[in-house]
Amino acid sequence: MTAAAPALSVLDLVPVRTGQTSAEAIAASMSLAETADRLGYRRYWFAEHHNMPAVASTSPPVLIAAAATRTKTMRLGSGGVMLPNHAPLIVAEQFAALEAIAPGRIDLGLGRAPGSDPVITQLLRTAGTTSDVEQFPRHVQDISLLLGSEGATLRFTSGGEYNVHATPAAVGVPEVWLLGSSDYSAQLAASQGLPYVFANHFSGQGLERALNLYRAGYQPSEAHPEPRTFLTVNVVAAPTAEEAEQRALPQLRMMSRLRLNKPLVALETVDEALAAASDPATDQVVEAARSRWFVGTGESVAAELRDFATKFGVDEVMLSPVAGAYDAEAMDAATGRAQTLELVTAAL
């Protein structure tokens, strides 16, 4: 007997490789979204990162709207919107509009991290960020109220009231998820009765503790009487294990640049990564990250995913397909990432 196959979803950072334009990177991701929809993936989320040469996923709502016109059944969402960067009303209005564009298919994943360095954070929120981070729990509640058909009510100290709606006549609302990689996010999601996603693709540390805190402390809500969660993983699948390891190398080396505070560059191609000079510090970070990734043939990765889902008691796993591209592959195609989705799906 084998473990049950989990449902699969996708997390996309819209990677930008050497020589690739933003337009080509986004075109490749739109093609990948179409592939995921055709293969029956449950949802497709875009991350929010800023001022990074290798990442074009700066504006999840814009990318979600574009993907909505290219897909039919798959849920679309943010993984996530970094709430301290944005006014809650703006977030609510954007996702209310997305819900109107693709009714019943929109997820709003909210995170507390800035998604970049302090300078970019200040540019995004010129009033400063400390108070916004501290008000994160209230802002999450505000967004949920604003998205609802009844809206939110402001009460002035003078005694008057003022009604605010994210959209004039909502007939549906996005599903709100809390994202995080810490005890804080797990406990907040539990206290507010919200679905929760642990960013295992980024951290990998503290996963079991975060899930235990979330499930043990969960306070049922009307929309979600039971705790609900899934996990993210970095995945590369290829026809051979050797190709999979090669395609994993560019993103592994990019992770080492982040961890070692090296200057950020566009994502290397596989050919560049294989030819690059190495050093002990880089090798150590690459080896540590690789140990937490699922890299191999479709069959081996599918087996790991089944075991992983069973171990942590989830019925869904969100894949971050991190397969790099060879020099000869088209700039506007997601060849290695699409191959990953197709091989894993076929093997589950």
Short mmCIF file of C-alpha atoms in Angstrom, two decimals:
data_model
loop_
_atom_site.label_atom_id
_atom_site.label_comp_id
_atom_site.label_asym_id
_atom_site.label_seq_id
_atom_site.Cartn_x
_atom_site.Cartn_y
_atom_site.Cartn_z
CA MET A 1 0.00 0.00 0.00
CA THR A 2 1.13 3.57 -0.68
CA ALA A 3 0.27 6.91 0.88
CA ALA A 4 -2.70 8.76 -0.61
CA ALA A 5 -1.91 11.28 -3.33
CA PRO A 6 -2.34 14.89 -2.16
CA ALA A 7 -3.95 17.57 -4.28
CA LEU A 8 -1.33 19.76 -5.97
CA SER A 9 -1.03 23.53 -6.30
CA VAL A 10 1.63 25.93 -7.61
CA LEU A 11 3.57 28.83 -6.13
CA ASP A 12 5.17 31.10 -8.76
CA LEU A 13 7.82 33.78 -8.14
CA VAL A 14 8.05 34.52 -11.89
CA PRO A 15 11.79 33.88 -12.16
CA VAL A 16 13.92 36.00 -14.50
CA ARG A 17 16.97 34.30 -15.98
CA THR A 18 20.05 35.78 -17.61
CA GLY A 19 19.16 37.70 -20.77
CA GLN A 20 15.41 37.41 -20.18
CA THR A 21 13.12 40.45 -20.12
CA SER A 22 10.29 40.96 -17.64
CA ALA A 23 7.83 40.55 -20.51
CA GLU A 24 9.34 37.18 -21.43
CA ALA A 25 9.40 36.02 -17.81
CA ILE A 26 5.74 36.89 -17.31
CA ALA A 27 4.80 35.26 -20.62
CA ALA A 28 6.53 32.09 -19.44
CA SER A 29 4.59 32.16 -16.17
CA MET A 30 1.28 32.70 -17.94
CA SER A 31 2.06 29.66 -20.08
CA LEU A 32 2.87 27.71 -16.91
CA ALA A 33 -0.46 28.75 -15.36
CA GLU A 34 -2.25 27.40 -18.43
CA THR A 35 -0.35 24.13 -18.07
CA ALA A 36 -1.26 23.84 -14.38
CA ASP A 37 -4.92 24.53 -15.15
CA ARG A 38 -4.97 21.89 -17.88
CA LEU A 39 -3.34 19.34 -15.57
CA GLY A 40 -5.92 19.88 -12.82
CA TYR A 41 -3.87 21.74 -10.23
CA ARG A 42 -6.04 23.10 -7.42
CA ARG A 43 -4.65 26.63 -7.15
CA TYR A 44 -1.92 28.90 -8.52
CA TRP A 45 -0.43 31.61 -6.32
CA PHE A 46 1.96 34.47 -7.08
CA ALA A 47 4.44 35.68 -4.47
CA GLU A 48 5.31 39.30 -3.70
CA HIS A 49 8.97 40.31 -3.85
CA HIS A 50 10.55 43.65 -4.73
CA ASN A 51 13.75 44.97 -6.32
CA MET A 52 15.19 41.52 -7.06
CA PRO A 53 16.80 40.97 -10.49
CA ALA A 54 15.71 37.32 -10.54
CA VAL A 55 12.06 37.81 -9.54
CA ALA A 56 9.33 39.55 -11.59
CA SER A 57 6.51 38.77 -9.16
CA THR A 58 6.21 42.27 -7.71
CA SER A 59 2.43 42.73 -7.98
CA PRO A 60 0.32 39.62 -7.27
CA PRO A 61 -3.05 41.27 -8.07
CA VAL A 62 -1.90 42.24 -11.58
CA LEU A 63 -0.53 38.77 -12.26
CA ILE A 64 -3.66 37.12 -10.88
CA ALA A 65 -5.83 39.22 -13.20
CA ALA A 66 -3.69 38.23 -16.17
CA ALA A 67 -3.81 34.55 -15.22
CA ALA A 68 -7.59 34.72 -14.78
CA THR A 69 -7.97 35.39 -18.50
CA ARG A 70 -5.79 32.37 -19.36
CA THR A 71 -7.30 29.75 -17.02
CA LYS A 72 -10.73 28.21 -16.48
CA THR A 73 -11.08 26.21 -13.26
CA MET A 74 -8.00 26.62 -11.08
CA ARG A 75 -8.10 28.95 -8.06
CA LEU A 76 -5.77 31.95 -8.30
CA GLY A 77 -4.23 33.91 -5.48
CA SER A 78 -1.38 35.58 -3.67
CA GLY A 79 1.30 33.73 -1.85
CA GLY A 80 1.20 36.25 -0.52
CA VAL A 81 0.42 39.94 -0.37
CA MET A 82 2.82 41.38 2.20
CA LEU A 83 0.32 43.37 4.19
CA PRO A 84 2.70 45.84 5.91
CA ASN A 85 3.49 47.20 2.42
CA HIS A 86 -0.12 48.12 1.63
CA ALA A 87 -3.16 49.88 3.03
CA PRO A 88 -5.78 47.27 4.01
CA LEU A 89 -8.50 49.04 2.01
CA ILE A 90 -6.41 48.92 -1.19
CA VAL A 91 -5.80 45.18 -0.72
CA ALA A 92 -9.50 44.58 -0.09
CA GLU A 93 -10.51 46.59 -3.18
CA GLN A 94 -8.02 44.80 -5.42
CA PHE A 95 -9.14 41.35 -4.36
CA ALA A 96 -12.81 42.24 -4.42
CA ALA A 97 -12.29 43.27 -8.05
CA LEU A 98 -10.44 40.02 -8.75
CA GLU A 99 -13.34 38.07 -7.22
CA ALA A 100 -15.67 39.88 -9.62
CA ILE A 101 -13.38 38.98 -12.55
CA ALA A 102 -13.07 35.30 -11.59
CA PRO A 103 -15.94 34.49 -9.21
CA GLY A 104 -15.27 31.67 -6.76
CA ARG A 105 -11.64 31.31 -7.84
CA ILE A 106 -9.73 33.90 -5.80
CA ASP A 107 -7.51 33.33 -2.75
CA LEU A 108 -6.01 36.16 -0.70
CA GLY A 109 -2.90 34.95 1.06
CA LEU A 110 -1.57 37.52 3.54
CA GLY A 111 1.95 37.70 4.97
CA ARG A 112 3.63 39.88 7.59
CA ALA A 113 7.14 40.08 6.11
CA PRO A 114 8.07 43.04 3.87
CA GLY A 115 9.26 40.91 0.95
CA SER A 116 12.37 43.01 0.44
CA ASP A 117 14.95 45.20 2.18
CA PRO A 118 14.19 48.14 4.53
CA VAL A 119 14.73 50.77 1.80
CA ILE A 120 12.09 49.24 -0.48
CA THR A 121 9.76 48.84 2.47
CA GLN A 122 10.04 52.55 3.22
CA LEU A 123 9.35 53.40 -0.42
CA LEU A 124 6.25 51.20 -0.40
CA ARG A 125 4.94 52.71 2.83
CA THR A 126 6.40 56.18 3.25
CA ALA A 127 4.74 56.56 6.65
CA GLY A 128 7.00 53.84 8.04
CA THR A 129 6.52 50.17 8.76
CA THR A 130 6.88 49.46 12.48
CA SER A 131 3.33 50.45 13.38
CA ASP A 132 1.97 48.54 10.40
CA VAL A 133 3.66 45.31 11.46
CA GLU A 134 2.36 45.77 14.98
CA GLN A 135 -1.17 46.29 13.63
CA PHE A 136 -1.06 43.23 11.39
CA PRO A 137 -3.72 41.24 13.32
CA ARG A 138 -6.18 44.16 13.19
CA HIS A 139 -5.47 44.79 9.52
CA VAL A 140 -6.22 41.14 8.70
CA GLN A 141 -9.58 41.48 10.45
CA ASP A 142 -10.27 44.77 8.67
CA ILE A 143 -9.70 43.21 5.25
CA SER A 144 -12.09 40.36 6.03
CA LEU A 145 -14.78 42.86 7.04
CA LEU A 146 -14.22 45.11 4.04
CA LEU A 147 -14.54 42.17 1.64
CA GLY A 148 -17.88 41.06 3.07
CA SER A 149 -21.24 42.12 1.66
CA GLU A 150 -21.97 44.21 4.77
CA GLY A 151 -18.62 46.00 4.65
CA ALA A 152 -16.98 47.63 7.67
CA THR A 153 -18.18 50.43 9.92
CA LEU A 154 -15.96 53.21 11.23
CA ARG A 155 -17.07 54.78 14.50
CA PHE A 156 -15.86 58.30 15.15
CA THR A 157 -15.08 59.62 18.60
CA SER A 158 -17.83 62.17 18.01
CA GLY A 159 -20.32 59.31 17.83
CA GLY A 160 -20.93 59.20 14.08
CA GLU A 161 -20.52 56.17 11.83
CA TYR A 162 -19.17 55.71 8.32
CA ASN A 163 -19.68 52.60 6.18
CA VAL A 164 -16.90 51.32 3.90
CA HIS A 165 -17.15 48.59 1.23
CA ALA A 166 -14.34 47.14 -0.85
CA THR A 167 -16.80 46.85 -3.74
CA PRO A 168 -20.38 48.11 -4.12
CA ALA A 169 -22.27 44.81 -4.39
CA ALA A 170 -20.20 41.73 -3.61
CA VAL A 171 -21.82 38.37 -4.31
CA GLY A 172 -18.76 36.38 -3.27
CA VAL A 173 -15.57 36.93 -1.32
CA PRO A 174 -12.00 35.70 -1.77
CA GLU A 175 -10.83 33.05 0.65
CA VAL A 176 -8.35 34.60 3.09
CA TRP A 177 -5.27 32.61 4.14
CA LEU A 178 -2.51 33.54 6.56
CA LEU A 179 1.03 32.72 5.49
CA GLY A 180 4.16 32.52 7.57
CA SER A 181 7.22 30.67 8.72
CA SER A 182 7.02 31.32 12.45
CA ASP A 183 5.06 30.49 15.58
CA TYR A 184 3.48 33.96 15.44
CA SER A 185 1.66 33.42 12.15
CA ALA A 186 0.48 29.96 13.17
CA GLN A 187 -0.97 31.24 16.44
CA LEU A 188 -2.60 34.26 14.80
CA ALA A 189 -4.27 32.10 12.14
CA ALA A 190 -5.53 29.78 14.89
CA SER A 191 -6.91 32.64 16.98
CA GLN A 192 -8.76 34.16 14.01
CA GLY A 193 -10.10 30.87 12.66
CA LEU A 194 -8.32 31.24 9.32
CA PRO A 195 -6.65 28.74 7.00
CA TYR A 196 -2.87 28.72 7.37
CA VAL A 197 0.09 27.95 5.12
CA PHE A 198 3.60 27.37 6.46
CA ALA A 199 6.26 28.67 4.04
CA ASN A 200 8.23 25.44 4.04
CA HIS A 201 9.77 26.22 0.63
CA PHE A 202 11.55 29.22 2.16
CA SER A 203 12.30 28.20 5.72
CA GLY A 204 11.85 24.52 6.44
CA GLN A 205 12.67 25.18 10.09
CA GLY A 206 9.99 24.84 12.76
CA LEU A 207 7.40 23.25 10.47
CA GLU A 208 6.16 20.61 12.89
CA ARG A 209 5.95 23.02 15.82
CA ALA A 210 4.03 25.61 13.77
CA LEU A 211 1.47 23.03 12.62
CA ASN A 212 1.02 21.74 16.16
CA LEU A 213 0.46 25.26 17.50
CA TYR A 214 -2.04 26.02 14.76
CA ARG A 215 -4.06 22.84 15.17
CA ALA A 216 -4.00 22.77 18.97
CA GLY A 217 -4.98 26.42 19.37
CA TYR A 218 -7.51 26.65 16.54
CA GLN A 219 -10.64 28.68 17.29
CA PRO A 220 -13.44 27.65 14.90
CA SER A 221 -14.96 30.39 12.75
CA GLU A 222 -18.20 30.43 10.81
CA ALA A 223 -16.39 30.13 7.49
CA HIS A 224 -13.86 27.58 8.75
CA PRO A 225 -15.12 25.34 11.56
CA GLU A 226 -12.01 23.14 11.28
CA PRO A 227 -8.32 24.02 10.91
CA ARG A 228 -7.16 23.91 7.31
CA THR A 229 -3.62 23.96 6.06
CA PHE A 230 -1.28 22.88 3.31
CA LEU A 231 2.49 23.10 2.82
CA THR A 232 4.85 24.50 0.21
CA VAL A 233 7.89 22.68 -1.19
CA ASN A 234 10.61 23.34 -3.76
CA VAL A 235 10.38 20.73 -6.52
CA VAL A 236 12.29 19.79 -9.67
CA ALA A 237 11.31 16.75 -11.74
CA ALA A 238 12.92 15.61 -14.97
CA PRO A 239 13.13 12.44 -17.08
CA THR A 240 16.42 11.58 -15.36
CA ALA A 241 17.78 12.28 -11.90
CA GLU A 242 20.88 13.84 -13.46
CA GLU A 243 18.85 16.40 -15.40
CA ALA A 244 16.77 17.20 -12.33
CA GLU A 245 19.91 17.92 -10.27
CA GLN A 246 21.25 20.16 -13.02
CA ARG A 247 17.98 22.10 -13.30
CA ALA A 248 17.91 22.60 -9.51
CA LEU A 249 21.36 24.18 -9.42
CA PRO A 250 20.54 27.77 -10.55
CA GLN A 251 17.94 28.29 -7.81
CA LEU A 252 20.14 26.59 -5.22
CA ARG A 253 22.97 28.96 -6.10
CA MET A 254 20.56 31.90 -5.91
CA MET A 255 19.58 30.78 -2.42
CA SER A 256 23.24 30.78 -1.47
CA ARG A 257 23.61 34.37 -2.69
CA LEU A 258 20.69 35.39 -0.47
CA ARG A 259 22.01 33.55 2.57
CA LEU A 260 25.57 34.86 2.12
CA ASN A 261 24.46 38.45 1.40
CA LYS A 262 26.09 38.47 -2.03
CA PRO A 263 24.91 40.91 -4.72
CA LEU A 264 21.74 39.66 -6.38
CA VAL A 265 21.72 38.97 -10.10
CA ALA A 266 19.35 37.47 -12.65
CA LEU A 267 18.89 33.73 -12.26
CA GLU A 268 21.71 31.79 -13.87
CA THR A 269 20.93 29.36 -16.63
CA VAL A 270 21.80 25.72 -16.00
CA ASP A 271 24.79 26.08 -18.31
CA GLU A 272 26.08 29.08 -16.34
CA ALA A 273 25.55 27.38 -13.01
CA LEU A 274 27.41 24.25 -14.12
CA ALA A 275 30.33 26.33 -15.37
CA ALA A 276 30.55 28.64 -12.36
CA ALA A 277 33.44 28.46 -9.93
CA SER A 278 32.42 27.18 -6.52
CA ASP A 279 33.60 27.86 -2.99
CA PRO A 280 33.12 26.14 0.39
CA ALA A 281 30.59 28.65 1.73
CA THR A 282 28.40 28.38 -1.36
CA ASP A 283 28.67 24.60 -1.39
CA GLN A 284 27.56 24.42 2.23
CA VAL A 285 24.45 26.53 1.66
CA VAL A 286 23.60 24.66 -1.56
CA GLU A 287 23.94 21.29 0.15
CA ALA A 288 21.78 22.35 3.12
CA ALA A 289 19.04 23.72 0.87
CA ARG A 290 19.14 20.73 -1.47
CA SER A 291 18.49 18.37 1.45
CA ARG A 292 15.02 19.94 1.89
CA TRP A 293 14.05 20.02 -1.80
CA PHE A 294 12.32 17.29 -3.77
CA VAL A 295 14.52 16.69 -6.82
CA GLY A 296 14.47 13.65 -9.10
CA THR A 297 12.34 11.81 -11.60
CA GLY A 298 8.58 12.23 -11.64
CA GLU A 299 8.17 8.90 -9.84
CA SER A 300 10.67 9.64 -7.08
CA VAL A 301 9.33 13.14 -6.46
CA ALA A 302 5.73 11.90 -6.41
CA ALA A 303 6.65 9.28 -3.82
CA GLU A 304 8.33 11.93 -1.65
CA LEU A 305 5.29 14.19 -1.93
CA ARG A 306 2.91 11.41 -0.85
CA ASP A 307 5.06 10.59 2.17
CA PHE A 308 5.49 14.27 3.04
CA ALA A 309 1.74 14.95 2.94
CA THR A 310 1.02 11.88 5.06
CA LYS A 311 3.69 12.73 7.63
CA PHE A 312 2.27 16.20 8.26
CA GLY A 313 -1.40 15.34 7.81
CA VAL A 314 -2.23 17.57 4.84
CA ASP A 315 -4.28 16.77 1.75
CA GLU A 316 -2.64 19.41 -0.45
CA VAL A 317 0.93 20.37 -1.30
CA MET A 318 1.88 23.56 -3.12
CA LEU A 319 4.82 23.06 -5.45
CA SER A 320 7.30 25.82 -6.13
CA PRO A 321 8.68 24.50 -9.44
CA VAL A 322 12.26 25.76 -9.30
CA ALA A 323 13.68 24.03 -12.38
CA GLY A 324 16.18 26.22 -14.18
CA ALA A 325 16.48 26.68 -17.94
CA TYR A 326 19.23 25.67 -20.33
CA ASP A 327 20.71 28.35 -22.60
CA ALA A 328 18.99 26.92 -25.67
CA GLU A 329 15.46 27.00 -24.23
CA ALA A 330 13.04 29.71 -25.34
CA MET A 331 12.93 32.86 -23.22
CA ASP A 332 9.12 33.03 -23.19
CA ALA A 333 8.63 29.37 -22.19
CA ALA A 334 8.75 27.67 -18.81
CA THR A 335 10.15 24.44 -20.20
CA GLY A 336 11.72 22.95 -17.08
CA ARG A 337 8.99 24.14 -14.74
CA ALA A 338 6.22 22.83 -17.00
CA GLN A 339 8.06 19.52 -17.27
CA THR A 340 8.12 19.33 -13.47
CA LEU A 341 4.35 19.82 -13.20
CA GLU A 342 3.61 17.32 -15.94
CA LEU A 343 5.91 14.55 -14.64
CA VAL A 344 4.74 14.85 -11.03
CA THR A 345 1.09 14.83 -12.06
CA ALA A 346 1.57 11.77 -14.25
CA ALA A 347 3.30 9.87 -11.44
CA LEU A 348 0.85 10.61 -8.62
#
